[in-house]
Short mmCIF file of C-alpha atoms and ligand atoms in Angstrom, two decimals:
data_model
loop_
_atom_site.label_atom_id
_atom_site.label_comp_id
_atom_site.label_asym_id
_atom_site.label_seq_id
_atom_site.Cartn_x
_atom_site.Cartn_y
_atom_site.Cartn_z
CA MET V 155 -76.53 69.64 -43.77
CA SER V 156 -76.52 66.32 -42.29
CA TYR V 157 -74.02 65.37 -39.44
CA ARG V 158 -72.43 62.02 -39.42
CA VAL V 159 -72.53 60.35 -35.91
CA THR V 160 -71.67 56.73 -35.07
CA LEU V 161 -74.22 54.96 -33.16
CA ILE V 162 -73.61 51.95 -30.93
CA PRO V 163 -76.64 50.33 -29.57
CA GLY V 164 -74.64 48.25 -26.96
CA ASP V 165 -76.44 45.27 -25.18
CA GLY V 166 -78.74 44.40 -22.52
CA THR V 167 -81.21 47.38 -22.23
CA GLY V 168 -78.89 49.43 -24.43
CA PRO V 169 -80.54 48.83 -27.81
CA GLU V 170 -84.09 49.94 -26.54
CA LEU V 171 -82.75 53.12 -24.90
CA VAL V 172 -80.53 54.09 -27.77
CA ALA V 173 -83.52 53.70 -30.17
CA GLN V 174 -85.58 55.94 -28.15
CA ALA V 175 -82.68 58.58 -27.59
CA ARG V 176 -82.21 58.48 -31.40
CA ARG V 177 -85.84 59.08 -31.85
CA ALA V 178 -85.73 62.25 -29.53
CA ILE V 179 -82.68 63.86 -31.22
CA GLU V 180 -84.04 63.46 -34.57
CA ALA V 181 -87.37 64.88 -33.37
CA THR V 182 -85.37 68.18 -32.84
CA GLY V 183 -85.28 68.41 -36.53
CA VAL V 184 -81.42 68.12 -36.84
CA SER V 185 -80.31 65.91 -39.40
CA ILE V 186 -78.10 63.13 -38.55
CA ALA V 187 -76.84 60.28 -40.81
CA TRP V 188 -76.25 57.59 -38.10
CA GLU V 189 -73.46 54.93 -38.83
CA VAL V 190 -75.00 51.98 -36.76
CA VAL V 191 -72.12 49.71 -35.76
CA GLU V 192 -72.38 46.75 -33.28
CA ALA V 193 -70.42 46.09 -30.25
CA GLY V 194 -70.74 44.11 -26.96
CA ALA V 195 -71.66 40.65 -25.73
CA ASP V 196 -74.27 40.07 -28.41
CA VAL V 197 -71.72 40.26 -31.25
CA MET V 198 -69.07 37.97 -29.75
CA ASP V 199 -69.99 34.94 -31.84
CA LYS V 200 -70.58 37.02 -35.11
CA TYR V 201 -67.11 38.69 -34.99
CA GLY V 202 -65.12 36.83 -32.41
CA THR V 203 -64.54 40.18 -30.51
CA PRO V 204 -66.88 42.27 -28.59
CA LEU V 205 -65.15 45.39 -30.04
CA PRO V 206 -64.79 44.85 -33.94
CA ASP V 207 -62.30 47.18 -35.77
CA SER V 208 -65.39 48.54 -37.69
CA VAL V 209 -66.59 50.24 -34.50
CA LEU V 210 -63.09 52.11 -34.01
CA GLU V 211 -63.03 52.82 -37.61
CA SER V 212 -66.33 54.33 -37.66
CA ILE V 213 -65.80 56.65 -34.81
CA GLU V 214 -62.46 57.76 -36.08
CA ARG V 215 -64.09 58.68 -39.31
CA THR V 216 -67.18 60.51 -37.73
CA GLY V 217 -65.18 61.86 -34.50
CA VAL V 218 -68.48 61.49 -32.53
CA ALA V 219 -70.54 58.61 -31.26
CA LEU V 220 -73.49 57.92 -29.11
CA LYS V 221 -73.23 54.65 -27.31
CA GLY V 222 -75.51 52.42 -25.44
CA PRO V 223 -74.18 50.47 -22.37
CA ILE V 224 -72.32 47.28 -22.85
CA THR V 225 -71.94 44.41 -20.50
CA THR V 226 -68.78 43.23 -19.16
CA PRO V 227 -69.35 39.50 -18.24
CA ILE V 228 -67.41 38.35 -15.20
CA GLY V 229 -65.05 35.66 -15.42
CA THR V 230 -65.25 35.04 -19.27
CA GLY V 231 -61.81 36.82 -20.14
CA PHE V 232 -63.11 39.63 -22.46
CA ARG V 233 -62.00 42.87 -20.87
CA SER V 234 -64.35 45.81 -20.82
CA VAL V 235 -65.28 46.90 -24.08
CA ASN V 236 -65.82 50.49 -22.44
CA VAL V 237 -62.38 50.71 -21.11
CA ALA V 238 -60.96 49.44 -24.31
CA LEU V 239 -62.75 52.16 -26.41
CA ARG V 240 -61.45 54.91 -24.06
CA GLN V 241 -57.91 53.57 -24.30
CA ARG V 242 -57.82 52.85 -28.05
CA LEU V 243 -59.26 56.22 -28.91
CA ASN V 244 -57.35 58.16 -26.16
CA LEU V 245 -60.50 59.48 -24.75
CA TYR V 246 -58.62 61.25 -21.76
CA ALA V 247 -61.42 63.15 -20.34
CA CYS V 248 -64.61 61.93 -18.78
CA VAL V 249 -67.12 64.64 -18.32
CA ARG V 250 -70.40 64.25 -16.23
CA PRO V 251 -72.73 66.90 -15.60
CA CYS V 252 -74.96 66.37 -12.48
CA LYS V 253 -77.77 68.64 -12.59
CA HIS V 254 -81.02 68.57 -10.57
CA TYR V 255 -84.29 68.89 -12.63
CA PRO V 256 -87.36 69.81 -10.61
CA GLY V 257 -89.57 66.73 -10.19
CA ILE V 258 -86.61 64.30 -9.51
CA ARG V 259 -86.96 62.55 -5.94
CA SER V 260 -83.74 63.79 -4.22
CA HIS V 261 -82.66 65.33 -0.94
CA TYR V 262 -81.10 68.05 -3.02
CA THR V 263 -82.62 70.74 -5.34
CA ASP V 264 -79.81 73.02 -5.94
CA VAL V 265 -77.07 71.14 -7.65
CA ASP V 266 -75.44 71.93 -10.88
CA LEU V 267 -72.08 70.41 -10.87
CA VAL V 268 -69.84 68.97 -13.80
CA VAL V 269 -67.25 66.26 -12.64
CA VAL V 270 -64.23 66.13 -14.89
CA ARG V 271 -62.26 62.94 -14.36
CA GLU V 272 -58.89 62.01 -15.94
CA ASN V 273 -59.57 58.79 -17.95
CA THR V 274 -56.05 57.35 -18.68
CA GLU V 275 -53.85 56.78 -15.63
CA ASP V 276 -53.80 56.53 -11.97
CA LEU V 277 -54.47 53.23 -10.44
CA TYR V 278 -56.53 52.38 -13.52
CA ALA V 279 -53.33 52.01 -15.60
CA GLY V 280 -53.61 48.29 -14.85
CA VAL V 281 -50.04 48.04 -13.49
CA GLU V 282 -50.51 45.46 -10.91
CA PHE V 283 -48.26 42.80 -9.56
CA ASP V 284 -49.91 39.85 -7.85
CA LEU V 285 -48.96 38.39 -4.39
CA GLY V 286 -45.84 36.15 -4.70
CA SER V 287 -44.99 37.43 -8.04
CA ALA V 288 -41.11 38.35 -8.75
CA GLN V 289 -42.10 41.91 -9.54
CA ALA V 290 -43.90 42.31 -6.25
CA GLN V 291 -41.05 40.92 -4.57
CA GLN V 292 -38.68 43.31 -6.02
CA ILE V 293 -40.85 46.29 -5.14
CA ILE V 294 -41.30 45.07 -1.66
CA GLU V 295 -37.71 45.04 -1.19
CA MET V 296 -37.17 48.29 -2.63
CA SER V 297 -39.76 49.66 -0.10
CA GLU V 298 -37.46 49.14 2.89
CA GLY V 299 -39.90 47.65 5.04
CA LYS V 300 -42.86 49.80 4.35
CA ILE V 301 -44.71 47.14 2.29
CA ALA V 302 -45.69 43.74 3.91
CA ALA V 303 -44.04 40.78 2.49
CA ASP V 304 -47.12 39.22 1.60
CA SER V 305 -48.57 42.04 -0.48
CA ALA V 306 -50.26 42.38 -4.00
CA ILE V 307 -49.21 45.50 -5.42
CA SER V 308 -51.06 48.30 -7.72
CA ILE V 309 -48.83 51.15 -8.99
CA LYS V 310 -50.54 54.74 -9.13
CA PRO V 311 -48.78 56.77 -12.02
CA ILE V 312 -49.69 60.30 -12.40
CA SER V 313 -47.99 62.18 -15.11
CA GLU V 314 -47.40 65.96 -15.62
CA THR V 315 -48.49 65.66 -19.00
CA ALA V 316 -51.85 63.87 -18.46
CA SER V 317 -52.62 66.16 -15.29
CA ARG V 318 -51.90 69.44 -17.39
CA ARG V 319 -54.10 67.81 -20.14
CA ILE V 320 -57.03 67.31 -17.94
CA VAL V 321 -56.89 70.44 -15.89
CA GLU V 322 -56.64 72.63 -19.04
CA PHE V 323 -59.53 70.69 -20.14
CA ALA V 324 -61.48 71.52 -17.24
CA PHE V 325 -60.66 75.19 -17.46
CA ASP V 326 -61.55 75.32 -21.14
CA TYR V 327 -64.91 73.69 -20.31
CA ALA V 328 -65.62 76.15 -17.68
CA VAL V 329 -64.86 78.85 -20.06
CA VAL V 330 -66.87 77.50 -22.99
CA ASN V 331 -69.74 76.66 -20.82
CA GLY V 332 -70.05 79.94 -18.77
CA ARG V 333 -68.98 78.18 -15.55
CA ARG V 334 -67.22 80.26 -12.71
CA LYS V 335 -64.92 77.91 -10.73
CA VAL V 336 -62.88 74.94 -11.06
CA THR V 337 -62.06 72.72 -7.95
CA ALA V 338 -59.11 70.42 -7.92
CA VAL V 339 -59.35 67.32 -5.64
CA THR V 340 -56.74 64.94 -4.37
CA LYS V 341 -55.24 63.62 -1.35
CA ALA V 342 -52.02 65.46 -1.66
CA ASN V 343 -51.38 65.72 2.00
CA ILE V 344 -50.68 61.95 2.14
CA MET V 345 -49.60 61.19 -1.61
CA LYS V 346 -47.23 63.97 -1.81
CA PHE V 347 -45.40 63.16 -5.13
CA THR V 348 -48.44 61.91 -7.12
CA ASP V 349 -51.36 63.88 -5.88
CA GLY V 350 -48.87 66.71 -5.15
CA LEU V 351 -47.97 66.81 -8.85
CA PHE V 352 -51.46 67.02 -9.82
CA PHE V 353 -52.02 69.89 -7.43
CA ARG V 354 -48.78 71.73 -8.60
CA VAL V 355 -49.93 71.50 -12.30
CA ALA V 356 -53.33 72.49 -11.36
CA ARG V 357 -52.07 75.75 -9.71
CA GLU V 358 -49.90 76.56 -12.83
CA VAL V 359 -52.89 76.05 -15.13
CA ALA V 360 -55.14 78.05 -12.79
CA ALA V 361 -52.92 80.78 -13.01
CA GLU V 362 -53.41 81.25 -16.75
CA TYR V 363 -56.98 81.51 -16.15
CA GLU V 364 -56.79 84.19 -13.49
CA GLY V 365 -59.53 86.89 -13.35
CA ARG V 366 -61.56 84.49 -15.68
CA ILE V 367 -62.28 81.32 -13.76
CA GLU V 368 -61.96 80.97 -9.99
CA TYR V 369 -59.64 77.96 -8.83
CA GLU V 370 -59.69 76.12 -5.25
CA GLU V 371 -58.31 72.76 -3.94
CA ARG V 372 -59.83 70.39 -1.64
CA LEU V 373 -58.74 66.98 -0.14
CA ILE V 374 -60.89 64.13 -1.59
CA ASP V 375 -62.30 63.16 2.07
CA ASN V 376 -63.44 66.64 2.69
CA MET V 377 -64.86 67.01 -0.74
CA CYS V 378 -67.08 63.97 -0.18
CA MET V 379 -68.43 65.43 2.92
CA GLN V 380 -68.80 68.98 1.43
CA LEU V 381 -70.72 67.40 -1.45
CA VAL V 382 -73.31 65.82 0.74
CA GLN V 383 -73.51 68.90 3.00
CA LYS V 384 -73.37 72.02 0.48
CA PRO V 385 -73.21 70.77 -3.10
CA GLU V 386 -74.48 74.06 -4.42
CA LEU V 387 -70.97 75.55 -3.63
CA TYR V 388 -69.42 73.83 -6.15
CA ASP V 389 -69.23 74.06 -10.01
CA VAL V 390 -66.65 72.27 -12.10
CA LEU V 391 -64.61 69.54 -10.20
CA VAL V 392 -61.14 68.08 -11.72
CA LEU V 393 -59.83 65.07 -10.34
CA PRO V 394 -57.51 62.03 -11.19
CA ASN V 395 -59.17 58.87 -12.37
CA LEU V 396 -60.01 56.94 -9.21
CA TYR V 397 -61.35 59.81 -7.11
CA GLY V 398 -63.11 60.97 -10.27
CA ASP V 399 -64.81 57.65 -10.56
CA ILE V 400 -66.04 57.56 -6.99
CA VAL V 401 -66.99 61.13 -7.07
CA SER V 402 -68.91 60.90 -10.16
CA ASP V 403 -71.22 58.44 -8.88
CA LEU V 404 -71.68 60.30 -5.59
CA ALA V 405 -72.64 63.48 -7.78
CA ALA V 406 -75.10 61.31 -9.75
CA GLY V 407 -76.49 60.34 -6.48
CA LEU V 408 -77.14 63.84 -5.44
CA VAL V 409 -79.40 64.59 -8.39
CA GLY V 410 -81.47 61.54 -8.40
CA GLY V 411 -79.38 58.46 -9.58
CA LEU V 412 -78.15 56.63 -12.54
CA GLY V 413 -81.54 56.79 -14.70
CA VAL V 414 -80.79 60.54 -15.32
CA ALA V 415 -76.87 60.98 -15.42
CA PRO V 416 -75.39 61.52 -18.97
CA GLY V 417 -71.60 61.53 -19.67
CA ALA V 418 -69.14 61.94 -22.36
CA ASN V 419 -65.55 60.73 -22.82
CA ILE V 420 -63.73 63.05 -24.71
CA GLY V 421 -60.39 62.82 -26.65
CA ASP V 422 -58.68 65.18 -29.26
CA ARG V 423 -60.03 63.19 -32.20
CA ALA V 424 -63.25 61.70 -30.95
CA VAL V 425 -65.96 62.04 -28.42
CA VAL V 426 -68.18 59.16 -27.24
CA PHE V 427 -71.46 59.81 -25.33
CA GLU V 428 -72.86 57.42 -22.90
CA ALA V 429 -74.85 57.35 -19.88
CA ILE V 430 -73.29 56.49 -16.59
CA HIS V 431 -75.46 53.44 -15.98
CA GLY V 432 -74.68 49.97 -17.02
CA SER V 433 -76.66 47.52 -19.27
CA ALA V 434 -79.25 46.64 -16.60
CA PRO V 435 -79.57 43.15 -18.14
CA LYS V 436 -82.38 42.10 -16.01
CA TYR V 437 -84.60 44.43 -17.62
CA LYS V 438 -83.35 43.75 -21.12
CA GLY V 439 -86.44 43.95 -23.76
CA MET V 440 -89.13 44.72 -21.04
CA ASN V 441 -89.36 48.65 -22.33
CA LYS V 442 -88.91 49.50 -18.67
CA VAL V 443 -85.93 51.44 -17.89
CA ASN V 444 -85.46 55.20 -17.93
CA PRO V 445 -84.37 56.83 -21.08
CA THR V 446 -83.49 60.14 -19.60
CA ALA V 447 -79.73 59.60 -19.22
CA LEU V 448 -79.36 58.60 -22.87
CA ILE V 449 -81.72 61.50 -24.00
CA LEU V 450 -79.71 63.88 -22.04
CA CYS V 451 -76.47 62.43 -23.75
CA GLY V 452 -78.34 63.30 -26.78
CA VAL V 453 -78.53 67.00 -25.57
CA MET V 454 -74.81 66.84 -24.89
CA LEU V 455 -74.33 65.51 -28.38
CA LEU V 456 -76.24 68.21 -30.03
CA ARG V 457 -74.30 70.87 -28.19
CA HIS V 458 -71.12 69.27 -29.26
CA LEU V 459 -72.41 69.50 -32.98
CA GLY V 460 -73.02 73.27 -32.30
CA GLU V 461 -76.74 72.77 -32.50
CA SER V 462 -77.36 74.56 -29.31
CA ALA V 463 -81.03 75.70 -29.79
CA ALA V 464 -81.90 72.10 -30.53
CA ALA V 465 -80.10 70.84 -27.38
CA GLU V 466 -81.80 73.38 -25.32
CA ARG V 467 -85.27 72.54 -26.72
CA LEU V 468 -84.56 68.71 -26.03
CA GLU V 469 -83.40 69.56 -22.50
CA ALA V 470 -86.48 71.79 -21.74
CA ALA V 471 -88.77 69.05 -23.12
CA THR V 472 -87.37 66.32 -21.04
CA ALA V 473 -87.22 68.49 -18.03
CA ALA V 474 -90.88 69.43 -18.47
CA VAL V 475 -91.90 65.60 -18.64
CA ILE V 476 -89.79 64.87 -15.41
CA ALA V 477 -91.51 68.09 -13.82
CA GLU V 478 -95.15 66.89 -14.48
CA GLY V 479 -94.06 63.37 -13.22
CA LYS V 480 -96.88 61.66 -15.12
CA HIS V 481 -95.38 60.09 -18.09
CA VAL V 482 -92.11 58.82 -16.46
CA THR V 483 -90.79 55.35 -15.79
CA TYR V 484 -91.00 53.42 -12.50
CA ASP V 485 -87.74 54.66 -10.98
CA MET V 486 -89.20 58.23 -11.12
CA LYS V 487 -92.45 57.28 -9.27
CA PRO V 488 -92.81 57.68 -5.56
CA THR V 489 -92.78 53.88 -5.49
CA ARG V 490 -91.13 51.27 -7.70
CA ASP V 491 -94.27 49.28 -8.10
CA ASP V 492 -96.43 52.37 -9.06
CA PRO V 493 -98.93 51.32 -11.58
CA THR V 494 -98.85 54.69 -13.48
CA ALA V 495 -95.42 54.35 -14.38
CA VAL V 496 -94.78 54.24 -18.28
CA GLY V 497 -92.29 52.48 -20.40
CA THR V 498 -89.14 53.67 -22.13
CA LYS V 499 -90.89 54.24 -25.35
CA GLU V 500 -93.86 56.14 -23.78
CA MET V 501 -91.66 58.39 -21.70
CA THR V 502 -89.87 59.31 -24.86
CA ASP V 503 -93.09 60.01 -26.78
CA ALA V 504 -94.07 62.43 -23.95
CA ILE V 505 -90.71 64.28 -24.47
CA ILE V 506 -91.18 64.28 -28.21
CA ALA V 507 -94.68 65.72 -27.71
CA ARG V 508 -93.37 68.35 -25.89
CA LEU V 509 -90.83 69.41 -28.30
P1 NAD K 284 -76.40 49.06 -14.04
O1 NAD K 284 -76.24 50.52 -14.18
O2 NAD K 284 -76.59 48.34 -15.25
O3 NAD K 284 -77.74 48.51 -13.36
C1 NAD K 284 -77.99 48.87 -11.93
C2 NAD K 284 -79.27 48.99 -11.47
O4 NAD K 284 -79.46 50.48 -11.72
C3 NAD K 284 -80.31 48.25 -12.30
O5 NAD K 284 -80.53 47.07 -11.95
C4 NAD K 284 -81.48 49.23 -12.32
O6 NAD K 284 -82.10 48.94 -11.30
C5 NAD K 284 -80.88 50.64 -12.24
N1 NAD K 284 -80.67 51.16 -13.53
C6 NAD K 284 -79.70 51.30 -14.41
N2 NAD K 284 -79.99 51.92 -15.41
C7 NAD K 284 -81.06 52.47 -15.44
C8 NAD K 284 -82.02 53.03 -16.27
N3 NAD K 284 -81.83 53.53 -17.36
N4 NAD K 284 -83.35 53.48 -15.70
C9 NAD K 284 -83.79 52.76 -14.56
N5 NAD K 284 -83.06 52.19 -13.74
C10 NAD K 284 -81.65 51.82 -14.10
O7 NAD K 284 -75.03 48.41 -13.17
P2 NAD K 284 -74.73 46.87 -13.11
O8 NAD K 284 -75.73 46.01 -12.83
O9 NAD K 284 -73.63 46.96 -12.07
O10 NAD K 284 -74.01 46.38 -14.60
C11 NAD K 284 -74.48 45.70 -15.45
C12 NAD K 284 -73.56 45.65 -16.57
O11 NAD K 284 -73.41 46.86 -17.21
C13 NAD K 284 -72.32 45.13 -16.18
O12 NAD K 284 -71.68 44.19 -17.04
C14 NAD K 284 -71.38 46.38 -16.27
O13 NAD K 284 -70.01 46.05 -16.44
C15 NAD K 284 -71.81 47.22 -17.26
N6 NAD K 284 -71.75 48.44 -17.38
C16 NAD K 284 -71.41 49.29 -18.57
C17 NAD K 284 -71.28 50.55 -18.53
C18 NAD K 284 -70.98 51.10 -19.80
O14 NAD K 284 -71.32 50.64 -20.75
N7 NAD K 284 -70.28 52.35 -19.80
C19 NAD K 284 -71.25 51.26 -17.29
C20 NAD K 284 -71.63 50.65 -16.12
C21 NAD K 284 -71.73 49.24 -16.19
#
């Protein structure tokens, strides 16, 4: 049987990374019929939009996509394709596993965290009122002196529905993936209504999993310190959108940075796998950047398809090449100008040879 999977090469270094990830996935022997669709800055002229309907239609049809990074040019008026995709497909959960692989230069060796971030609301909902606008003025008046008269305002909506959905997702993820603990993270001591609601809902959901998955709470500031001091104590973290955004980069930093951090955006109808890193446009076409993050996205994709054995083989082959430290890209070498660094394709060749 062949699985149908949408493949979005993206732009910048996206196409060369996606091409190598595709090779690595195919080398496991799992048969995939790729539906290749184009999105991003490079197709603006051709389609008049960076996100043609054909991309969404393909993902809705296949239910699963592997996506390269897409540039969000500053000041041209087109919105982030990445954000638009998440909104249009209602990909409400962002999952970022942050695991240390021996051989990666990092201050920490004992990290195996999964950050589950709510993807649809919070300060990312885009409810903003500019300085001097009538709406901002109205809210300033309603605040009874709490907001300075010359303020711009962003609104932070946290709903019971979205909070329950993301916390249930985190607990289900923990059960399915053999994890032991979920930690909910907010700043509920200050934002008593919004973050307080998130904690209350999290406690209710946790009660349904009692005896199976442990539950605890942390305040975001303390969580950041704990992650730097003793990340090995943590397992699955579940957070509202903004804290989740920041903590997932922090957690990626703990395990060696952007080049090795995969991710998934998940909804009820579709899953889009993509690396945390962006399109690194300055390295476009140079066969230079690290394919690990996208290959680990491939590992997540294979697991999602139910091909666990192939996923484990690909992960083990990637880990072995990293541990050996020979056929790795510049960012994994002791110095950035190390002449023994290999290219994107050559590192992938080494991983495929290990399979
Ligand atoms: P970036 O992640 O593209 O690059 C920052 C730096 O990180 C690079 O200069 C490079 O030194 C390093 N880096 C990134 N990926 C690497 C890899 N695979 N191997 C080795 N080194 C790597 O971040 P940026 O420069 O802030 O963003 C560039 C563009 O990408 C922006 O337009 C941004 O909006 C977009 N972006 C897209 C996504 C996405 O598609 N989901 C995510 C983040 C940023």
